[in-house]
Structures are given as structure tokens and as C-alpha cells.
């Protein structure tokens, strides 16, 4: 993937008038290829001299060599999925802009998070339209929920034009790590993915139950609810996956083979929810109105519909601490330290060194038709 480097502005050294200095930023003159890095026996690397291109309010200036103040010995990123069209020059403007004021987390730190998780996140995003949750004024400002890809996005970003009721929408599709980093540079804090892919948008390849505690219900109730949902799905031979949301609850997911359309998938999810509520009326609810949920866990199936979205794996949530939605194994559900926001932008790196609990989740989805027959036999 393309390497991204940020350079702190030093306007005083450029001796520009105030009106020009205001619009100054620096960017790499080109992508930094790994072939430019000379390996040493201890596998570390050294930089060549870096060249910057300086722009003032859109007017290009001559490239000038810049000597770093101190030696930099960077880590090479782990290999990620191949990018469409090769290596791209990803530019991050205003990298020091703080997006999480309580934590001091900047735009560059957000971009580094998405670069770091790309190896695991991209396979779960590839081919899927996404909705961008942008926070140009930080998470304390008004969010921008954006479906349409702006015209100024670079050509190398993959997009998919899909129909809606009154026209069509050109969605971003995150097929590579560079796209994730670019979107972070646009203050996109959270990615919400479709449950279907662009080639068959009306046929989902995953079913999602969003477990949301209401009233006095807590995370222990959510853990118990996750086991209940998984138990019914396993009864009808639908293997399940589990993910923290970075918010209040958990997602229980079941990979599908894309033969059923959204109407069939949603109807199946509704009947699973109804069966669970019938078995556990004091602890579970499928009531969409918050005022009627009481102190129960809400089984939200509303995301199982065309053009609806669910938070993408490894997405950051716009909450203090920058919690991350993280796939977990079912054996981790019993961990007393588990919470919906256990992992954050600043502590996730160590977990990424371990095994991926969803390593083979994308290999083969199951038939909803067969599962539906088994479910009807139990109702």
C-alpha cells in the first residue's frame, strides 16, 4: 500500500506573507515506495532525502529538498490486500486537527488506525457500498452522514452507482487500504457497511442482530442475549459470528450464501426474534418503540434491508475514548473484562498481533432456505 507521511507546517521558515501562509501545506512529491528504503541486516530501514511539494492557495511552487531534523527509522507496515490500480499518493490535510477533544486524538492518528487495521478490515468491506459518518468539526460538532461520493474524490477510489427511490446514489466501496486512509483524511470517523455487495445489492451475504440494552438492562444482559440468539441460529444450522460495537451492545452475525433476498432475510430475522421473545418475554423484546422496551434487551433486526447499514468491523465510533467495533470469538464472551468499548484506537494494536477470530468467516455462507425450514419446524 502507499505510505502516508505527515509534515508539520513551519510557516515562519518560509517567510511568506500572512495571506499566503494561511493556505500552506506540504505533501509528499510522490508515493514512498518500499524500493527506496535500504534494508539493513537487522531488518530496519533508513530514509532517503525527502522532497516536498509546496502549494500556496492552489499555486504550485518548485519542489525543494527538506532535511529532517533527526534520523527517522520507521516500521514497515504489515502487508495488506492488493490495491486497485497500484500504490496511491494519499494526502492528509490538517493532520494535527483534533477530532476527539477529550482524548487529543488527531486526524493523523485516525488515519494511522485505519492503515493499521486494513489487512483485516478490507476483506469485510470489499465490494460493499458504505455510508460515511464524517465529523469535520470533531465528534463534538454536527456529524455528516454521507452516502454519495463527492466529485472531488480521486479517480482511484472505487464507487458503485445504485438505485434508490427517487434516483441513484454513487457510493464509496472500500476495496483497499488507501481508500480507508483517504476517508480518514476526510474526517470520516465511522464506516457503516451494506449487508450486500454491489454485484447483487438486493441479496445480502450476512444477517445481523443488533443487541441493544434498554432501561436498566446492562452488558451482562447483552452477553446472555447473544448466547440466546446464537443458540437459535445454531439450532437451524446457521453458524454465527460475534462483534463488539464500540457503543452499548453486541452484533451477532450469520454469513449467508446470497440466494435469499432482503425481504426473505428480514422475515426470517423477525421470526427468530419473535421466537426468542416468546421464550424470554421478561428479558428480550422486539418492540421498536423505546418507551415500550422496559428494562430488556432489544433485538434490532432493522438493518436487514436494502440500503440499510451496520457499523463495519474495525470502525471507530464517534465517542470519547475512540472505541472500535471489534470481531471477537465466542469463547471471549465469558471474559469478565469484555465491554462494548474495550478496544480503542490507542490499545487495539496489541490485539491485532493475535489470531483473527473471523479468519474464515468469508469463505462460505449458508443457505437461508434450509435454515428457514428448520426454524418453522420449531415454532
Short mmCIF file of C-alpha atoms in Angstrom, two decimals:
data_model
loop_
_atom_site.label_atom_id
_atom_site.label_comp_id
_atom_site.label_asym_id
_atom_site.label_seq_id
_atom_site.Cartn_x
_atom_site.Cartn_y
_atom_site.Cartn_z
CA UNK A 1 0.00 0.00 0.00
CA UNK A 2 1.04 3.61 -0.31
CA UNK A 3 2.91 5.03 2.66
CA UNK A 4 1.46 8.13 4.27
CA UNK A 5 3.65 10.69 5.99
CA UNK A 6 2.60 13.92 7.66
CA UNK A 7 4.75 17.02 7.97
CA UNK A 8 4.17 19.78 10.50
CA UNK A 9 3.84 23.19 8.88
CA UNK A 10 6.66 25.66 9.64
CA UNK A 11 5.30 28.81 8.05
CA UNK A 12 7.83 31.09 9.72
CA UNK A 13 10.70 29.44 7.91
CA UNK A 14 9.05 30.00 4.57
CA UNK A 15 8.88 33.78 5.04
CA UNK A 16 5.56 34.12 3.23
CA UNK A 17 3.03 36.93 3.69
CA UNK A 18 0.19 36.10 6.09
CA UNK A 19 -2.44 35.78 3.39
CA UNK A 20 -0.34 33.18 1.56
CA UNK A 21 0.96 31.42 4.63
CA UNK A 22 -2.60 30.68 5.77
CA UNK A 23 -3.18 28.20 2.96
CA UNK A 24 0.16 26.46 3.15
CA UNK A 25 0.52 22.73 3.38
CA UNK A 26 3.12 20.22 2.35
CA UNK A 27 2.73 16.81 0.83
CA UNK A 28 4.96 14.06 -0.44
CA UNK A 29 6.12 14.69 -4.01
CA UNK A 30 5.18 11.11 -4.81
CA UNK A 31 4.41 7.80 -3.17
CA UNK A 32 7.19 6.48 -0.99
CA UNK A 33 7.93 3.06 -2.49
CA UNK A 34 9.46 0.32 -0.43
CA UNK A 35 12.21 0.06 -3.07
CA UNK A 36 13.51 3.42 -1.85
CA UNK A 37 14.15 2.01 1.62
CA UNK A 38 17.50 0.31 2.10
CA UNK A 39 17.18 -2.78 4.31
CA UNK A 40 19.87 -3.47 6.88
CA UNK A 41 20.72 -6.84 8.47
CA UNK A 42 18.51 -6.12 11.48
CA UNK A 43 15.52 -5.54 9.10
CA UNK A 44 15.33 -1.84 9.96
CA UNK A 45 15.17 0.80 7.25
CA UNK A 46 16.64 4.22 6.53
CA UNK A 47 15.07 7.06 4.59
CA UNK A 48 16.49 8.79 1.53
CA UNK A 49 16.23 12.56 1.45
CA UNK A 50 12.56 13.53 1.33
CA UNK A 51 11.29 16.01 -1.23
CA UNK A 52 8.17 18.06 -0.61
CA UNK A 53 5.91 19.90 -2.99
CA UNK A 54 4.63 23.16 -1.54
CA UNK A 55 1.30 24.65 -2.61
CA UNK A 56 0.05 28.11 -1.78
CA UNK A 57 -3.69 28.53 -2.37
CA UNK A 58 -3.57 26.17 -5.32
CA UNK A 59 -0.42 27.68 -6.88
CA UNK A 60 2.33 25.04 -7.22
CA UNK A 61 5.85 26.05 -6.20
CA UNK A 62 9.08 24.35 -7.11
CA UNK A 63 9.90 21.19 -5.23
CA UNK A 64 12.52 21.75 -2.57
CA UNK A 65 14.64 19.28 -0.61
CA UNK A 66 13.96 19.14 3.09
CA UNK A 67 16.44 17.68 5.54
CA UNK A 68 14.75 16.01 8.51
CA UNK A 69 15.79 17.42 11.88
CA UNK A 70 16.55 13.94 13.20
CA UNK A 71 17.03 10.47 11.85
CA UNK A 72 13.78 8.57 11.33
CA UNK A 73 13.66 4.78 11.46
CA UNK A 74 10.09 3.79 10.56
CA UNK A 75 8.44 0.40 10.83
CA UNK A 76 7.30 -1.13 7.58
CA UNK A 77 3.54 -1.77 7.63
CA UNK A 78 2.34 -5.33 7.50
CA UNK A 79 1.29 -6.49 4.02
CA UNK A 80 -2.31 -5.67 3.14
CA UNK A 81 -4.69 -6.65 0.37
CA UNK A 82 -3.58 -5.57 -3.10
CA UNK A 83 -4.81 -2.13 -4.06
CA UNK A 84 -6.82 -1.35 -7.19
CA UNK A 85 -4.53 0.40 -9.62
CA UNK A 86 -1.37 0.07 -7.51
CA UNK A 87 0.10 2.49 -4.97
CA UNK A 88 -1.67 5.80 -4.50
CA UNK A 89 -0.41 9.09 -3.11
CA UNK A 90 -2.74 9.68 -0.14
CA UNK A 91 -2.74 13.22 1.15
CA UNK A 92 -3.83 14.15 4.68
CA UNK A 93 -4.52 17.86 5.11
CA UNK A 94 -4.56 19.39 8.60
CA UNK A 95 -3.17 16.19 10.16
CA UNK A 96 -2.94 17.80 13.62
CA UNK A 97 -6.65 18.63 13.72
CA UNK A 98 -8.12 17.17 16.91
CA UNK A 99 -11.21 15.04 16.26
CA UNK A 100 -11.62 13.64 19.79
CA UNK A 101 -11.14 16.65 22.08
CA UNK A 102 -11.31 14.74 25.38
CA UNK A 103 -8.52 12.42 24.26
CA UNK A 104 -6.47 14.62 21.94
CA UNK A 105 -6.84 12.13 19.10
CA UNK A 106 -6.00 13.80 15.81
CA UNK A 107 -6.87 13.18 12.20
CA UNK A 108 -3.43 11.67 11.58
CA UNK A 109 -3.93 9.22 14.46
CA UNK A 110 -7.30 8.21 13.00
CA UNK A 111 -5.69 7.66 9.59
CA UNK A 112 -2.94 5.57 11.18
CA UNK A 113 -5.59 3.40 12.86
CA UNK A 114 -7.26 2.64 9.53
CA UNK A 115 -3.89 1.92 7.91
CA UNK A 116 -3.10 -0.47 10.75
CA UNK A 117 -6.41 -2.42 10.61
CA UNK A 118 -6.67 -2.51 6.80
CA UNK A 119 -5.40 -6.07 6.50
CA UNK A 120 -8.42 -7.32 8.47
CA UNK A 121 -10.96 -4.63 7.64
CA UNK A 122 -10.71 -4.57 3.84
CA UNK A 123 -11.86 -8.21 3.28
CA UNK A 124 -15.04 -7.35 5.24
CA UNK A 125 -15.59 -4.19 3.19
CA UNK A 126 -14.57 -5.27 -0.30
CA UNK A 127 -17.44 -4.94 -2.77
CA UNK A 128 -19.77 -3.32 -0.23
CA UNK A 129 -21.18 0.20 -0.53
CA UNK A 130 -20.58 2.24 2.61
CA UNK A 131 -22.09 5.25 4.31
CA UNK A 132 -19.53 7.69 5.68
CA UNK A 133 -20.01 9.22 9.11
CA UNK A 134 -17.88 12.35 8.90
CA UNK A 135 -17.04 14.72 11.74
CA UNK A 136 -15.31 17.73 10.12
CA UNK A 137 -15.62 19.72 13.37
CA UNK A 138 -14.67 16.83 15.63
CA UNK A 139 -17.04 14.47 17.43
CA UNK A 140 -18.46 17.37 19.43
CA UNK A 141 -19.75 19.02 16.27
CA UNK A 142 -22.60 18.14 13.95
CA UNK A 143 -21.94 14.85 12.12
CA UNK A 144 -22.35 14.48 8.38
CA UNK A 145 -23.92 11.16 7.35
CA UNK A 146 -22.85 10.94 3.73
CA UNK A 147 -23.84 8.28 1.22
CA UNK A 148 -22.89 10.00 -2.04
CA UNK A 149 -19.21 10.12 -3.03
CA UNK A 150 -18.25 13.78 -3.72
CA UNK A 151 -16.98 14.69 -7.18
CA UNK A 152 -13.62 15.75 -5.75
CA UNK A 153 -12.76 12.24 -4.53
CA UNK A 154 -9.80 10.85 -6.53
CA UNK A 155 -10.46 8.60 -9.50
CA UNK A 156 -8.70 5.63 -7.93
CA UNK A 157 -11.41 5.31 -5.26
CA UNK A 158 -13.87 2.60 -6.30
CA UNK A 159 -17.51 3.69 -6.38
CA UNK A 160 -20.78 1.92 -7.17
CA UNK A 161 -23.91 3.61 -8.53
CA UNK A 162 -27.01 2.00 -7.02
CA UNK A 163 -30.71 2.87 -7.30
CA UNK A 164 -32.81 4.50 -4.61
CA UNK A 165 -36.48 5.53 -4.57
CA UNK A 166 -36.03 8.88 -6.27
CA UNK A 167 -32.88 8.30 -8.30
CA UNK A 168 -29.48 6.80 -7.63
CA UNK A 169 -26.51 7.16 -5.30
CA UNK A 170 -22.82 6.86 -6.06
CA UNK A 171 -21.45 5.02 -3.02
CA UNK A 172 -17.83 4.61 -1.99
CA UNK A 173 -16.64 0.99 -1.94
CA UNK A 174 -13.58 0.38 0.26
CA UNK A 175 -11.57 -2.11 -1.77
CA UNK A 176 -8.12 -1.20 -0.47
CA UNK A 177 -6.19 0.28 2.42
CA UNK A 178 -5.54 3.56 0.60
CA UNK A 179 -9.28 4.27 0.48
CA UNK A 180 -9.56 3.76 4.24
CA UNK A 181 -6.71 6.19 4.88
CA UNK A 182 -8.11 8.74 2.43
CA UNK A 183 -11.54 8.67 4.09
CA UNK A 184 -9.92 9.20 7.49
CA UNK A 185 -8.30 12.28 5.98
CA UNK A 186 -11.81 13.47 5.15
CA UNK A 187 -12.68 13.20 8.88
CA UNK A 188 -14.67 10.02 8.27
CA UNK A 189 -14.63 8.56 11.76
CA UNK A 190 -17.03 5.63 11.22
CA UNK A 191 -17.83 3.45 8.23
CA UNK A 192 -21.27 1.86 8.02
CA UNK A 193 -21.37 -1.00 5.51
CA UNK A 194 -24.16 -2.54 3.48
CA UNK A 195 -25.06 -6.16 4.23
CA UNK A 196 -24.94 -6.91 0.49
CA UNK A 197 -22.37 -6.33 -2.24
CA UNK A 198 -22.55 -4.13 -5.30
CA UNK A 199 -22.90 -7.00 -7.79
CA UNK A 200 -26.09 -8.32 -6.08
CA UNK A 201 -27.31 -5.44 -3.94
CA UNK A 202 -30.70 -7.00 -3.15
CA UNK A 203 -29.20 -10.25 -1.85
CA UNK A 204 -27.34 -9.95 1.47
CA UNK A 205 -24.46 -12.22 2.38
CA UNK A 206 -24.81 -11.63 6.11
CA UNK A 207 -27.66 -11.49 8.63
CA UNK A 208 -27.27 -9.14 11.62
CA UNK A 209 -28.91 -8.98 15.04
CA UNK A 210 -28.03 -5.76 16.88
CA UNK A 211 -28.43 -6.35 20.64
CA UNK A 212 -29.25 -3.06 22.32
CA UNK A 213 -29.83 -2.86 26.11
CA UNK A 214 -32.75 -0.68 27.20
CA UNK A 215 -33.60 0.90 30.53
CA UNK A 216 -31.72 -0.77 33.37
CA UNK A 217 -30.52 -3.67 31.24
CA UNK A 218 -26.73 -3.88 31.26
CA UNK A 219 -23.95 -5.58 29.38
CA UNK A 220 -24.40 -8.84 31.30
CA UNK A 221 -27.91 -8.96 29.82
CA UNK A 222 -26.40 -8.37 26.38
CA UNK A 223 -23.98 -11.29 26.85
CA UNK A 224 -26.86 -13.56 27.80
CA UNK A 225 -28.93 -12.33 24.83
CA UNK A 226 -26.07 -13.04 22.43
CA UNK A 227 -25.97 -16.65 23.60
CA UNK A 228 -29.74 -16.93 23.12
CA UNK A 229 -29.61 -15.59 19.55
CA UNK A 230 -26.65 -17.77 18.65
CA UNK A 231 -28.36 -20.79 20.20
CA UNK A 232 -31.42 -20.49 17.95
CA UNK A 233 -29.32 -19.85 14.83
CA UNK A 234 -27.11 -22.83 15.61
CA UNK A 235 -30.26 -24.95 16.05
CA UNK A 236 -31.17 -24.19 12.43
CA UNK A 237 -27.55 -24.75 11.34
CA UNK A 238 -26.52 -21.15 10.75
CA UNK A 239 -23.01 -20.63 12.20
CA UNK A 240 -22.63 -17.27 13.92
CA UNK A 241 -20.04 -14.55 14.41
CA UNK A 242 -19.76 -12.03 17.23
CA UNK A 243 -18.60 -8.41 17.31
CA UNK A 244 -18.40 -5.64 19.87
CA UNK A 245 -19.96 -2.46 18.51
CA UNK A 246 -17.88 0.14 20.31
CA UNK A 247 -21.18 1.51 21.58
CA UNK A 248 -23.53 -0.27 24.04
CA UNK A 249 -24.17 -3.74 22.70
CA UNK A 250 -23.04 -6.60 20.50
CA UNK A 251 -23.72 -7.75 16.96
CA UNK A 252 -24.50 -11.40 16.24
CA UNK A 253 -23.98 -12.18 12.54
CA UNK A 254 -24.62 -15.19 10.32
CA UNK A 255 -22.94 -15.47 6.86
CA UNK A 256 -25.38 -16.30 4.03
CA UNK A 257 -24.96 -17.68 0.52
CA UNK A 258 -26.77 -14.73 -1.18
CA UNK A 259 -29.58 -16.83 -2.62
CA UNK A 260 -32.26 -15.14 -0.50
CA UNK A 261 -33.26 -11.51 -0.99
CA UNK A 262 -33.62 -8.90 1.74
CA UNK A 263 -37.35 -9.49 2.18
CA UNK A 264 -36.78 -13.17 2.92
CA UNK A 265 -33.83 -12.46 5.22
CA UNK A 266 -35.71 -9.83 7.18
CA UNK A 267 -38.76 -12.07 7.56
CA UNK A 268 -36.53 -14.86 8.85
CA UNK A 269 -34.87 -12.50 11.35
CA UNK A 270 -38.29 -11.28 12.51
CA UNK A 271 -39.44 -14.84 13.22
CA UNK A 272 -36.22 -15.66 15.09
CA UNK A 273 -36.75 -12.56 17.24
CA UNK A 274 -40.39 -13.47 17.86
CA UNK A 275 -39.40 -16.98 18.96
CA UNK A 276 -36.75 -15.61 21.33
CA UNK A 277 -39.14 -13.07 22.85
CA UNK A 278 -41.77 -15.78 23.27
CA UNK A 279 -39.25 -17.89 25.18
CA UNK A 280 -37.87 -14.98 27.26
CA UNK A 281 -40.53 -12.24 27.49
CA UNK A 282 -39.06 -10.69 30.66
CA UNK A 283 -35.56 -10.21 29.26
CA UNK A 284 -35.91 -9.74 25.50
CA UNK A 285 -38.05 -7.50 23.30
CA UNK A 286 -38.61 -6.86 19.61
CA UNK A 287 -40.53 -3.63 20.31
CA UNK A 288 -39.16 -0.83 18.07
CA UNK A 289 -40.55 1.93 20.33
CA UNK A 290 -38.10 2.71 23.12
CA UNK A 291 -40.83 3.67 25.58
CA UNK A 292 -42.24 0.14 25.44
CA UNK A 293 -38.99 -1.82 25.78
CA UNK A 294 -38.65 -1.55 29.54
CA UNK A 295 -35.51 -3.00 31.11
CA UNK A 296 -34.96 -5.55 28.38
CA UNK A 297 -32.53 -6.13 25.53
CA UNK A 298 -33.90 -5.03 22.17
CA UNK A 299 -33.34 -7.46 19.29
CA UNK A 300 -32.87 -4.98 16.45
CA UNK A 301 -33.32 -6.55 13.00
CA UNK A 302 -33.99 -3.29 11.14
CA UNK A 303 -30.59 -3.31 9.44
CA UNK A 304 -31.55 -6.35 7.35
CA UNK A 305 -32.98 -4.34 4.46
CA UNK A 306 -31.86 -2.87 1.14
CA UNK A 307 -29.65 0.22 1.55
CA UNK A 308 -29.57 -0.15 5.34
CA UNK A 309 -26.18 -0.34 7.02
CA UNK A 310 -24.39 -1.69 10.10
CA UNK A 311 -21.16 -0.47 11.63
CA UNK A 312 -18.21 -2.03 9.81
CA UNK A 313 -15.70 -4.24 11.63
CA UNK A 314 -12.75 -2.22 12.98
CA UNK A 315 -14.57 1.09 12.54
CA UNK A 316 -14.00 3.79 15.14
CA UNK A 317 -17.07 5.13 16.94
CA UNK A 318 -17.60 8.85 17.49
CA UNK A 319 -17.48 8.59 21.26
CA UNK A 320 -14.99 9.73 23.92
CA UNK A 321 -12.04 7.36 24.02
CA UNK A 322 -12.43 6.45 20.31
CA UNK A 323 -13.77 2.90 20.88
CA UNK A 324 -13.58 0.45 17.99
CA UNK A 325 -16.04 -2.20 16.74
CA UNK A 326 -14.01 -5.41 17.01
CA UNK A 327 -14.73 -9.01 15.90
CA UNK A 328 -14.34 -11.46 18.79
CA UNK A 329 -14.56 -15.21 19.31
CA UNK A 330 -17.44 -16.81 21.18
CA UNK A 331 -15.02 -18.00 23.84
CA UNK A 332 -14.26 -14.35 24.64
CA UNK A 333 -17.86 -13.68 25.62
CA UNK A 334 -17.11 -15.09 29.08
CA UNK A 335 -14.16 -12.74 29.65
CA UNK A 336 -15.09 -10.55 32.65
CA UNK A 337 -13.07 -7.69 31.14
CA UNK A 338 -15.13 -7.65 27.95
CA UNK A 339 -17.15 -4.48 27.34
CA UNK A 340 -18.60 -2.99 24.14
CA UNK A 341 -15.83 -0.37 24.15
CA UNK A 342 -12.94 -2.46 25.44
CA UNK A 343 -10.74 -1.74 22.42
CA UNK A 344 -9.89 1.76 21.26
CA UNK A 345 -7.73 3.45 18.66
CA UNK A 346 -4.91 3.53 21.22
CA UNK A 347 -4.98 -0.02 22.59
CA UNK A 348 -6.07 -2.16 19.62
CA UNK A 349 -2.62 -2.71 18.13
CA UNK A 350 -1.65 -5.48 20.55
CA UNK A 351 -4.82 -7.44 19.73
CA UNK A 352 -4.06 -7.27 16.01
CA UNK A 353 -0.90 -9.31 16.64
CA UNK A 354 -3.04 -12.31 17.58
CA UNK A 355 -5.22 -14.61 15.50
CA UNK A 356 -8.18 -13.20 13.60
CA UNK A 357 -11.37 -14.67 15.14
CA UNK A 358 -13.14 -14.19 11.80
CA UNK A 359 -10.31 -15.62 9.71
CA UNK A 360 -12.51 -17.92 7.60
CA UNK A 361 -15.87 -16.20 8.01
CA UNK A 362 -16.00 -15.00 4.40
CA UNK A 363 -15.30 -18.40 2.83
CA UNK A 364 -18.78 -19.91 2.69
CA UNK A 365 -22.22 -18.60 3.64
CA UNK A 366 -25.11 -20.90 4.47
CA UNK A 367 -28.49 -21.35 2.81
CA UNK A 368 -31.33 -19.37 4.37
CA UNK A 369 -33.92 -21.62 2.73
CA UNK A 370 -32.72 -24.69 4.61
CA UNK A 371 -32.43 -22.72 7.87
CA UNK A 372 -35.95 -21.36 7.39
CA UNK A 373 -37.40 -24.87 7.06
CA UNK A 374 -35.73 -25.89 10.31
CA UNK A 375 -36.96 -22.73 12.07
CA UNK A 376 -40.58 -23.28 11.04
CA UNK A 377 -40.40 -26.79 12.47
CA UNK A 378 -39.54 -25.29 15.87
CA UNK A 379 -42.27 -22.66 16.01
#
